[in-house]
Coordinates of C-alpha atoms and ligand atoms in Angstrom, one line a residue:
X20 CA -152.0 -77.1 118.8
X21 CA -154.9 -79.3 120.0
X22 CA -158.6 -78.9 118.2
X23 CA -161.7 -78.9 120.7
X24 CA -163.9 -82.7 119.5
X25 CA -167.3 -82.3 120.5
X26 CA -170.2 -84.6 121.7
X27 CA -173.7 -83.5 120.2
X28 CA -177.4 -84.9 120.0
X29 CA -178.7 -84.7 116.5
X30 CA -182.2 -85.8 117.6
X31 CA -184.5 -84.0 120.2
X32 CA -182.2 -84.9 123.1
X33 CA -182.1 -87.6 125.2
X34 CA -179.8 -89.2 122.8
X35 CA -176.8 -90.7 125.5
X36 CA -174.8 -87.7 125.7
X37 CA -173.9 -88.0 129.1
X38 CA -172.9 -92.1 129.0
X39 CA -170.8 -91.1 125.3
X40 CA -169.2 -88.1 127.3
X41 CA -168.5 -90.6 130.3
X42 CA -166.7 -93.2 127.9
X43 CA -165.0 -90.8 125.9
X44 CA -163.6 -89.2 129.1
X45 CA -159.7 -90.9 129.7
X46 CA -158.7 -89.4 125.7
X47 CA -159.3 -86.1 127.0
X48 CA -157.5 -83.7 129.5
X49 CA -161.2 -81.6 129.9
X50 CA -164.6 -82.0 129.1
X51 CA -166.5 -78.8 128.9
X52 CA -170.1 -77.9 128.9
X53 CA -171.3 -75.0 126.3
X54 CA -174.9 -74.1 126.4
X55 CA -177.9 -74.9 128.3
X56 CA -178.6 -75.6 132.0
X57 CA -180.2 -77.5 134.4
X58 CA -182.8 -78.5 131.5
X59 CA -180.5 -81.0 130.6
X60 CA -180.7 -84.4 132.1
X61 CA -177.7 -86.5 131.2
X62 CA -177.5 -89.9 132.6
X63 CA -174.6 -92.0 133.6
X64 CA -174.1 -95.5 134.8
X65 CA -171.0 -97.5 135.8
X66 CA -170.0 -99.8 138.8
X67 CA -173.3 -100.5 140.1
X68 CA -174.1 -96.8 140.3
X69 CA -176.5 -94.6 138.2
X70 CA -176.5 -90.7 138.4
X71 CA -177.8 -88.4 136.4
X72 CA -176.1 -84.4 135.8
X73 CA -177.8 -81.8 135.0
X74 CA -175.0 -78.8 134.8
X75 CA -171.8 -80.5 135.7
X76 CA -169.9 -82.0 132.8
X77 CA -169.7 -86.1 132.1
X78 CA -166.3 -85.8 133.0
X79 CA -166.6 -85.3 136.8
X80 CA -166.2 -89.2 137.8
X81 CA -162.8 -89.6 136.1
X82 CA -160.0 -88.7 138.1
X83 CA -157.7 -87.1 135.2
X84 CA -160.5 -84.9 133.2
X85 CA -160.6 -81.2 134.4
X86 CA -164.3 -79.9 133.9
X87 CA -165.1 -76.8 132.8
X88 CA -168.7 -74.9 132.6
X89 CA -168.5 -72.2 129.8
X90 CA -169.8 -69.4 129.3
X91 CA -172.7 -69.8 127.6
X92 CA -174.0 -72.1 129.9
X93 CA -177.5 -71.3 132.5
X94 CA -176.8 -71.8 136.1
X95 CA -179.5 -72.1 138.7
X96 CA -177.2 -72.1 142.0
X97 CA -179.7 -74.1 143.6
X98 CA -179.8 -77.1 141.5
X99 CA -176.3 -76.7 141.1
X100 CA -175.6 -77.2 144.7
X101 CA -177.6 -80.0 144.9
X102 CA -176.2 -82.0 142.1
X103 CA -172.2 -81.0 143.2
X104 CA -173.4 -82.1 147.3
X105 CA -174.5 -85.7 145.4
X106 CA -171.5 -86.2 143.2
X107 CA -169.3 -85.0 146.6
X108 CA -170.8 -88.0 148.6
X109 CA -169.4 -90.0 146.3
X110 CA -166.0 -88.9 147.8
X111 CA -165.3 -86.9 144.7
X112 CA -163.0 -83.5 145.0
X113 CA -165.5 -81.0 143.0
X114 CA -163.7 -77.9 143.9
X115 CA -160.3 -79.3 142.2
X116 CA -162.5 -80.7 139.6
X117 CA -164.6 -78.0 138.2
X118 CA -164.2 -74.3 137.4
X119 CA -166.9 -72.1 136.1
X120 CA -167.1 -69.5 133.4
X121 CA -167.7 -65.7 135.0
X122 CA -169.4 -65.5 131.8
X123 CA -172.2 -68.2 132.3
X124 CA -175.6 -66.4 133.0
X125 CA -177.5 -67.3 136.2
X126 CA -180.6 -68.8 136.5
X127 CA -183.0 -66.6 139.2
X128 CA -185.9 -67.7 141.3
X129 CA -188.2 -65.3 139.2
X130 CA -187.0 -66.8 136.2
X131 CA -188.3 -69.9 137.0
X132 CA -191.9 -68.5 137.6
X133 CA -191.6 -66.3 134.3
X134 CA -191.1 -69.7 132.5
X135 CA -194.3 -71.3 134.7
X136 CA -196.1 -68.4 133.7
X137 CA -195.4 -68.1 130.6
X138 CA -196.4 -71.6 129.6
X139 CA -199.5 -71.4 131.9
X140 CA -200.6 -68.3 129.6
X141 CA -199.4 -70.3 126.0
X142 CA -202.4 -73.3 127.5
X143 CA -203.0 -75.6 124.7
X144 CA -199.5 -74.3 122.7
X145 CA -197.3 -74.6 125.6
X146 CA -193.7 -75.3 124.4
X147 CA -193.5 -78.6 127.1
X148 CA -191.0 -76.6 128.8
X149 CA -188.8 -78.3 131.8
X150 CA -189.7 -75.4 133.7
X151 CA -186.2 -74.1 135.1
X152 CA -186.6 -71.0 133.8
X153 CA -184.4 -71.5 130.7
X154 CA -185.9 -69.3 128.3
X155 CA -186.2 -66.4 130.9
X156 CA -182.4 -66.6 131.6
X157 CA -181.4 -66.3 128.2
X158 CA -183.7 -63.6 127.2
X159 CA -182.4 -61.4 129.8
X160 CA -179.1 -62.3 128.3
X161 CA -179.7 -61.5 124.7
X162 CA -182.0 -58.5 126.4
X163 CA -178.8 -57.5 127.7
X164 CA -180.0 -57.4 131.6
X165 CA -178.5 -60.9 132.6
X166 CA -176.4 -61.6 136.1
X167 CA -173.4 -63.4 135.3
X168 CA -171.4 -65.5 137.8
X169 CA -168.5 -62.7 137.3
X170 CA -170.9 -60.4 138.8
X171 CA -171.4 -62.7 142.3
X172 CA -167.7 -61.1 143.1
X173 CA -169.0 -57.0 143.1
X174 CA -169.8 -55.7 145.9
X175 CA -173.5 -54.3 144.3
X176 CA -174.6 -57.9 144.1
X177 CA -177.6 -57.9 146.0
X178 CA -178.7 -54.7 144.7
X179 CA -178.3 -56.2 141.0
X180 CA -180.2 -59.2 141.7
X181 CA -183.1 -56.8 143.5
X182 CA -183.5 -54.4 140.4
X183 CA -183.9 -57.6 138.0
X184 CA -185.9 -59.3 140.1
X185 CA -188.2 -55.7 140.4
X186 CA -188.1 -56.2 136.9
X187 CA -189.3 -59.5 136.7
X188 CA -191.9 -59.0 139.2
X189 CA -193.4 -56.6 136.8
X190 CA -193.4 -58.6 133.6
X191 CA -195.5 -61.5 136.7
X192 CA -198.4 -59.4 137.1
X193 CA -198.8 -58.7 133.4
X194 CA -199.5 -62.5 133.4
X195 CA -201.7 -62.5 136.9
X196 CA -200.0 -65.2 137.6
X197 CA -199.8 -66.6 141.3
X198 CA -196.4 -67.5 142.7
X199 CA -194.1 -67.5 146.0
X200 CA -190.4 -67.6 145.6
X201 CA -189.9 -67.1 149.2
X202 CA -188.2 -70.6 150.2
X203 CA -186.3 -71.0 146.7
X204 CA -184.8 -67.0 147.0
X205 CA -183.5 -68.3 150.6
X206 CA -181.9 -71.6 148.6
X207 CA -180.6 -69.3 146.0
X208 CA -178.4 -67.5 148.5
X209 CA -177.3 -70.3 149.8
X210 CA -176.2 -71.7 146.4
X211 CA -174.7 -68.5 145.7
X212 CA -172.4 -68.8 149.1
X213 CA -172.0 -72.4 147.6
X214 CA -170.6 -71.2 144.7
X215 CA -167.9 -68.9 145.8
X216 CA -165.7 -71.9 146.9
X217 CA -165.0 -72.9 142.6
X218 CA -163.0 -70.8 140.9
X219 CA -164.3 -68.6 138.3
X220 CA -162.2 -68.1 135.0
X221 CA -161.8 -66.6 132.2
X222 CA -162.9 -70.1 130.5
X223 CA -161.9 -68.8 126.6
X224 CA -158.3 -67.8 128.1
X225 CA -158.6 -71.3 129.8
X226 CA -159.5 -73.4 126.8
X227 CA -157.5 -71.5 124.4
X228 CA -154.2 -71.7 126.4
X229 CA -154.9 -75.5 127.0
X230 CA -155.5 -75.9 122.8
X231 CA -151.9 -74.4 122.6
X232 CA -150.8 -76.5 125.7
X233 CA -151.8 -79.5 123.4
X234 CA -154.3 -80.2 126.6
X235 CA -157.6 -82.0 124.7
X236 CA -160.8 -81.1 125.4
X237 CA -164.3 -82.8 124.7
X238 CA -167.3 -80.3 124.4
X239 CA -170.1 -81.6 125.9
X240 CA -173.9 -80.6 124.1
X241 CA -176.3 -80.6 125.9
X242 CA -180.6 -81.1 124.3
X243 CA -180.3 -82.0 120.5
X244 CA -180.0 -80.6 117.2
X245 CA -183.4 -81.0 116.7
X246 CA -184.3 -78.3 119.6
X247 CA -181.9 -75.8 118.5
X248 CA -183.0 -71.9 118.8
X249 CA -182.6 -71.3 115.0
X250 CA -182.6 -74.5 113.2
X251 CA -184.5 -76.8 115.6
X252 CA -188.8 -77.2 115.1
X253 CA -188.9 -73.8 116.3
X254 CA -191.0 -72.7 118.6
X255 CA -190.7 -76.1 120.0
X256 CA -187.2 -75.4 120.6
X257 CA -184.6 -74.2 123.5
X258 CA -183.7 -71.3 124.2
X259 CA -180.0 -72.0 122.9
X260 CA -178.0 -72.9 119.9
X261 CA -177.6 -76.8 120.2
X262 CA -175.8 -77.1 117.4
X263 CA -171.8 -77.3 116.8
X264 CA -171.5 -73.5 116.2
X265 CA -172.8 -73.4 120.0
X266 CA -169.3 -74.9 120.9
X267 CA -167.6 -71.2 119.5
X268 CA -169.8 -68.8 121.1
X269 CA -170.3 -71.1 124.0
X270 CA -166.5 -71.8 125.0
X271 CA -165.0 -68.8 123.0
X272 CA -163.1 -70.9 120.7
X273 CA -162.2 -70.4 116.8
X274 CA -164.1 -72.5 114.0
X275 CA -160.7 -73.5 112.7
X276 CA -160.3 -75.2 116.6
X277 CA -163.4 -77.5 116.5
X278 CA -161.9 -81.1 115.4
X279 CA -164.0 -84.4 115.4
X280 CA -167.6 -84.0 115.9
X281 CA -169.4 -86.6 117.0
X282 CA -172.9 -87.0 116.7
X283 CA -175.1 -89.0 118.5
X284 CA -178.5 -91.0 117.9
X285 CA -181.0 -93.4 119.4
X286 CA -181.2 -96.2 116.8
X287 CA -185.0 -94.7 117.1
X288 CA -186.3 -91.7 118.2
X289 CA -187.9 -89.6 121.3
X290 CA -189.2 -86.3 121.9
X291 CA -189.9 -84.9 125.5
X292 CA -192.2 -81.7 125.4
X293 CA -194.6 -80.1 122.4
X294 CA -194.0 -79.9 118.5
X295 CA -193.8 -81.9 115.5
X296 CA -192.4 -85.4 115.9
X297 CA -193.2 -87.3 112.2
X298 CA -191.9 -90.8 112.8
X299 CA -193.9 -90.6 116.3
X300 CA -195.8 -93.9 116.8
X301 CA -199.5 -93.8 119.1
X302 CA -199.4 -97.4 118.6
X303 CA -198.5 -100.3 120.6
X304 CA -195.2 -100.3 119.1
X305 CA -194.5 -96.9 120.4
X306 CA -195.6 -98.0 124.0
X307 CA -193.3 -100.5 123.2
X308 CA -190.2 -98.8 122.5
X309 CA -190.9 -96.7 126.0
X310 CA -191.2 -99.1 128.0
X311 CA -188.3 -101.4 126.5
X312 CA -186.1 -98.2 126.1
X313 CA -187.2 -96.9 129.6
X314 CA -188.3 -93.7 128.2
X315 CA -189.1 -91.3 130.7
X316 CA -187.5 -87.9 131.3
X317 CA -184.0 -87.8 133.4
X318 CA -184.9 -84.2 134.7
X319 CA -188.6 -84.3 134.5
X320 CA -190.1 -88.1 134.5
X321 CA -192.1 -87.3 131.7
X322 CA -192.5 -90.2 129.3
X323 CA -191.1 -89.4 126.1
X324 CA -193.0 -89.7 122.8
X325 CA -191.1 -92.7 120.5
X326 CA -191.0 -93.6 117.0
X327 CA -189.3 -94.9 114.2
X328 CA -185.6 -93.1 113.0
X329 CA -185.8 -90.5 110.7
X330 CA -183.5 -90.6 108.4
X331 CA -184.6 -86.8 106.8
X332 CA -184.3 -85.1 109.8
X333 CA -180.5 -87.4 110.9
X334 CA -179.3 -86.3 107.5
X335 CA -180.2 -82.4 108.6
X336 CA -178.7 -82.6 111.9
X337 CA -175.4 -84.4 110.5
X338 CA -175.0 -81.2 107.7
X339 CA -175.5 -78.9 110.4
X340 CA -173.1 -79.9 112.9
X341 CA -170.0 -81.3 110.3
X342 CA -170.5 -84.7 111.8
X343 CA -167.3 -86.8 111.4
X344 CA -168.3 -89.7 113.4
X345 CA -171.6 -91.3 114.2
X346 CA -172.5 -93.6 117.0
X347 CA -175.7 -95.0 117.8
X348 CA -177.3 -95.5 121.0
X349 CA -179.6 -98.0 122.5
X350 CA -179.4 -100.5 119.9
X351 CA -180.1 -103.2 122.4
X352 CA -183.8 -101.8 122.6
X353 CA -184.7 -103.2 118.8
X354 CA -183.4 -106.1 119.6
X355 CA -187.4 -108.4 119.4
X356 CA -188.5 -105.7 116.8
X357 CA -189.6 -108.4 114.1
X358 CA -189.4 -105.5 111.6
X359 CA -187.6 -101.9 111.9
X360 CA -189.0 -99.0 110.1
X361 CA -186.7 -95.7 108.8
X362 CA -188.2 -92.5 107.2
X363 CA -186.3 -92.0 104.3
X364 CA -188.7 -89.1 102.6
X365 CA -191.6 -86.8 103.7
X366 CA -195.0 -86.3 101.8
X367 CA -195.7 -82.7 102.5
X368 CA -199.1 -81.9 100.0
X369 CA -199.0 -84.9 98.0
X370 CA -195.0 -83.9 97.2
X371 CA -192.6 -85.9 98.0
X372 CA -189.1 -84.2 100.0
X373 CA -186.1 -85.8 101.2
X374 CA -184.8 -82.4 103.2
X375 CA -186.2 -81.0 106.9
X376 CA -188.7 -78.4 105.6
X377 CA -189.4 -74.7 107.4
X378 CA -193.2 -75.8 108.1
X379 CA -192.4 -79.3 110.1
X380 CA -196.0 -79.8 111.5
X381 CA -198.3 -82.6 111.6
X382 CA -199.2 -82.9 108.1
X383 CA -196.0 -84.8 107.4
X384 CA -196.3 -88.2 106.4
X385 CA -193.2 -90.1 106.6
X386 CA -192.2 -92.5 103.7
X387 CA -190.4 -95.8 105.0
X388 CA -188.3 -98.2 104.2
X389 CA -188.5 -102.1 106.0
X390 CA -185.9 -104.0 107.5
X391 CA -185.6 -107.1 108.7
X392 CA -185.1 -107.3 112.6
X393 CA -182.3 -109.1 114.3
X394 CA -185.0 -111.0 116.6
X395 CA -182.5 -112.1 118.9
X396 CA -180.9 -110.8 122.1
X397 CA -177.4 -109.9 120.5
X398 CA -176.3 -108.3 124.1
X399 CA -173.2 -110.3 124.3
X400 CA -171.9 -109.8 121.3
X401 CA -169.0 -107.5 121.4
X402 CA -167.6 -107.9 117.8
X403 CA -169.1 -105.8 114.8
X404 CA -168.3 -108.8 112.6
X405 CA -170.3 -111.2 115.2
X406 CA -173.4 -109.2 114.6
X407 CA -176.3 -110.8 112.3
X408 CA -176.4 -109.7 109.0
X409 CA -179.9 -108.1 109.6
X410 CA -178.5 -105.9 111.8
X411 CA -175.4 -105.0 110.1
X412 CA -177.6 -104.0 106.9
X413 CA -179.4 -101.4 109.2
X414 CA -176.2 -99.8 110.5
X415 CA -174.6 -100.0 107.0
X416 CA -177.8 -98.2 104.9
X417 CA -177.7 -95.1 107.6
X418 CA -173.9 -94.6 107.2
X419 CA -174.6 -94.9 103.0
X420 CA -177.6 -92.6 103.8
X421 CA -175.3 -89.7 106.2
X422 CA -172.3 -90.5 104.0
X423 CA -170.2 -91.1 107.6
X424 CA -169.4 -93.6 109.7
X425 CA -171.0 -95.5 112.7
X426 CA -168.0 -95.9 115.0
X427 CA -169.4 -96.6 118.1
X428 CA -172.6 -98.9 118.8
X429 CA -174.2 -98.7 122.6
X430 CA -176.1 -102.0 123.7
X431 CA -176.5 -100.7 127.4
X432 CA -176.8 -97.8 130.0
X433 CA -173.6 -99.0 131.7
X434 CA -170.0 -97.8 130.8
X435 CA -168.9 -100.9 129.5
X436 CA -172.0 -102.0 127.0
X437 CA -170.0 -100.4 124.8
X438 CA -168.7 -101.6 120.9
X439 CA -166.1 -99.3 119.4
X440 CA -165.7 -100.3 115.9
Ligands
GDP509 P1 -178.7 -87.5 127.5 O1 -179.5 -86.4 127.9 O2 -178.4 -87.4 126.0 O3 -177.4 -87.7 128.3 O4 -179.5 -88.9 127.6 P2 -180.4 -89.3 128.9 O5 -179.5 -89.7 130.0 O6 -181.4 -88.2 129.2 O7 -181.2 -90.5 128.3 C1 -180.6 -91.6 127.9 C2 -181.1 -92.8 128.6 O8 -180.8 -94.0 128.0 C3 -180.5 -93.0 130.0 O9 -181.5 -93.5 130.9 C4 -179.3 -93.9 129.8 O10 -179.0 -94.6 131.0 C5 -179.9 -94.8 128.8 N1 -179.0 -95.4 127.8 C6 -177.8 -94.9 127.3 N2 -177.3 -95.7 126.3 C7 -178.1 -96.8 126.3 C8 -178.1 -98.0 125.5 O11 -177.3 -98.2 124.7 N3 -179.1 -98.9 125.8 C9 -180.1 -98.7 126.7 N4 -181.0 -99.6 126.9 N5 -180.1 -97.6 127.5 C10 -179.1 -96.6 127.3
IMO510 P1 -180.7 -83.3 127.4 O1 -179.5 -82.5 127.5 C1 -184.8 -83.6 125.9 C2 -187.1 -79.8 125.7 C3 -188.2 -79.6 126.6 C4 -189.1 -78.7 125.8 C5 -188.1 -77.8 125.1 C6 -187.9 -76.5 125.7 O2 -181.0 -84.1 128.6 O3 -180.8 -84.0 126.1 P2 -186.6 -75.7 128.0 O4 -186.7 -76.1 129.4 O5 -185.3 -75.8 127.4 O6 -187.2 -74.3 127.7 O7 -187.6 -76.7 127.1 O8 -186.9 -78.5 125.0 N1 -185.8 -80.1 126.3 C7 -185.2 -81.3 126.3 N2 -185.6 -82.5 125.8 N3 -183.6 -83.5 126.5 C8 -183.1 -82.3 127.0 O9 -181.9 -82.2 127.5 C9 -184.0 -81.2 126.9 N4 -183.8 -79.9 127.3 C10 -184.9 -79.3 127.0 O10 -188.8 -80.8 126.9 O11 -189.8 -79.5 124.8
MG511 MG1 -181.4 -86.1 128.9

């Protein structure tokens, strides 16, 4: 019987989830989403062509991979569509490719505007939200008054989708807020229509029967450890838990199932959005990084906020999740860094602490450590053992630090700039 290996973020997204996923791909039979929605923004690059998914799984390109969206993923049917009519012009068979969990909640129009004007109302302590009505979604689900893709089958849909909507509308005018979902309702059908030509399963009968069909299956997470619902900087968070545990409530399968976990990290570090960031940079350094590691949103063209690793809050995310395997992303952005900082403590009151404390704010001050940077363009290398010692140091301290190993190192967006140690 096969274990379910999962993909995860450990920082506040953004991480390479989507290019890892992509890669990882041909040793596994299905890749499967498990939480969030069209939030997510995960980019991939191969062949001379970029795209970037926002609810399909990273397994879509690859002929073999089946791909499944689980239950306790967000759909918005509109942003669906639009993403599935892309990938189809690429010539790629969706319908055979995909199946979708009856149990994933949907995303509607008026959830959308709840989550516009509920940050509209929060002003100066706004969450940073992507606006896709995430939060909305999965507090009618925990509310108990979700629709569910299962539910798109009954004959009483309409009516459903009117009384939560009624709902919805009266929770608006408590916030006098001023919105028209007129064209995006009409869009929303459509999707809807759209969506009746996948199959909807039972996705935990689906993944289980596969583990015992020795099928493999990659779980694909989606934001970061970092913005978890109960462990992340909360209430700078999402709406969902990001974290390994997500893969069991999210797919339906056992604890005892999940097998490698592999956790993912920008050999520095970005947040998109509101709340505490302490390694972030507001120095030329941190422009920098941006603009070296292109860091603007996949799903909102925001620029992201950048700074140095942090080592306290890696170390958090990897005991969280039971990493097994690390691998670090966009290495190839240090690369003219003359020197690289890491936060290996906090100062919180004059006190030093080496864990991720409850009040993360802005009174943090990180303690670093120095190394020396690389100061070459080591692109081409493709052999760990080529790499300059300088470099090799910096790898070697964060897998002494995390107590697990670095086995793959990305230089570049594309499939290929790729070193698996
Ligand atoms: P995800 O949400 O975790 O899938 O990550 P995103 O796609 O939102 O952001 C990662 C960005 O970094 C994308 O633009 C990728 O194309 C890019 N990327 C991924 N790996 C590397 C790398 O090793 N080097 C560089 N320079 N860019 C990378
Ligand atoms: P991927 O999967 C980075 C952030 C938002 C905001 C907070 C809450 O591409 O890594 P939400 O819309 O979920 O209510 O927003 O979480 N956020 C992400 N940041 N990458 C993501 O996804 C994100 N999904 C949500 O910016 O701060
Ligand atoms: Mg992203």
């Amino acid at each position: 019987m096969k274990k379910v290996d999962v993909v995860l973020g450990l920082q506040w997204g953004d991480e390479g989830k989507g290019k890892v996923v992509d890669v990882l791909t041909p040793n596994y039979q299905a890749i499967a989403r498990f939480q969030g929605g069209p939030n997510a923004g995960h980019s991939l690059k191969f062949e001379g062509k970029s795209f970037v998914l926002h609810t399909v799984p990273s397994g879509i390109f690859r002929d073999e991979a089946m791909n499944i969206i689980g239950n306790g993923v967000v759909i918005d049917p509109v942003i669906l569509a639009e993403e599935i009519a892309d990938i189809e012009k690429m010539g790629v068979d969706v319908t055979k490719r995909m199946v979708i969990s009856k149990r994933a909640h949907l995303i509607l129009p008026t959830h959308r505007a709840l989550d516009a004007a509920s940050e509209a109302a929060k002003g100066k302590t706004k969450i940073g939200s992507t606006l896709k009505g995430i939060g909305p979604a999965y507090m009618d689900k925990t509310g108990r008054n979700g629709l569910r893709v299962g539910d798109i089958l009954q004959p009483d849909f309409e009516e459903r989708y009117n009384a939560l909507k009624r709902k919805h509308e009266d929770m608006l005018r408590q916030y006098a807020y001023a919105y028209d979902i007129t064209a995006y309702e009409k869009a929303w059908f459509e999707g809807i229509e759209n969506l009746r030509r996948f199959e909807f399963v039972d996705s935990e009968q689906l993944v289980n029967e596969n583990l015992k069909n020795d099928i493999s299956i990659l779980a694909e997470g989606a934001q970061g450890s970092l913005l978890d619902i109960d462990f992340g900087t909360y209430p700078y968070v999402t709406s969902s838990n990001t974290l390994c545990s997500g893969v069991c409530n999210g797919l339906g399968v056992a604890p005892t199932r999940i097998g490698n976990v592999y956790g993912i990290f920008k050999a520095y570090c970005t947040r998109v959005g509101s709340g505490p960031f302490p390694t972030e940079l507001f120095d030329t350094t941190g422009e920098t990084l941006r603009q070296i590691g292109n860091e603007f949103g996949a799903t909102t063209g925001r620029p992201r906020r950048c700074g140095w690793l942090d080592l306290v809050a890696l170390k958090y995310a990897v005991m969280m999740n039971g990493v097994t395997e690390l691998i670090m992303m966009k290495r190839d952005v240090l690369n003219d860094f003359p020197t690289i900082k890491v936060a290996v403590a906090y100062e919180v009151d004059g006190k030093q602490v080496d864990y991720f404390p409850y009040e993360c704010n802005d009174d943090i001050v990180p303690v670093y450590r120095e190394f020396a940077g690389w100061n070459c363009d080591i692109c081409g290398v493709r052999k760990y053992e080529d790499f300059p010692a300088e470099f090799k140091q910096y790898v070697e301290f964060i897998e002494q630090e995390t107590g697990v190993p670095v086995k793959i190192i990305s230089v570049g967006p594309d499939r290929a700039e790729t070193i698996v140690r």
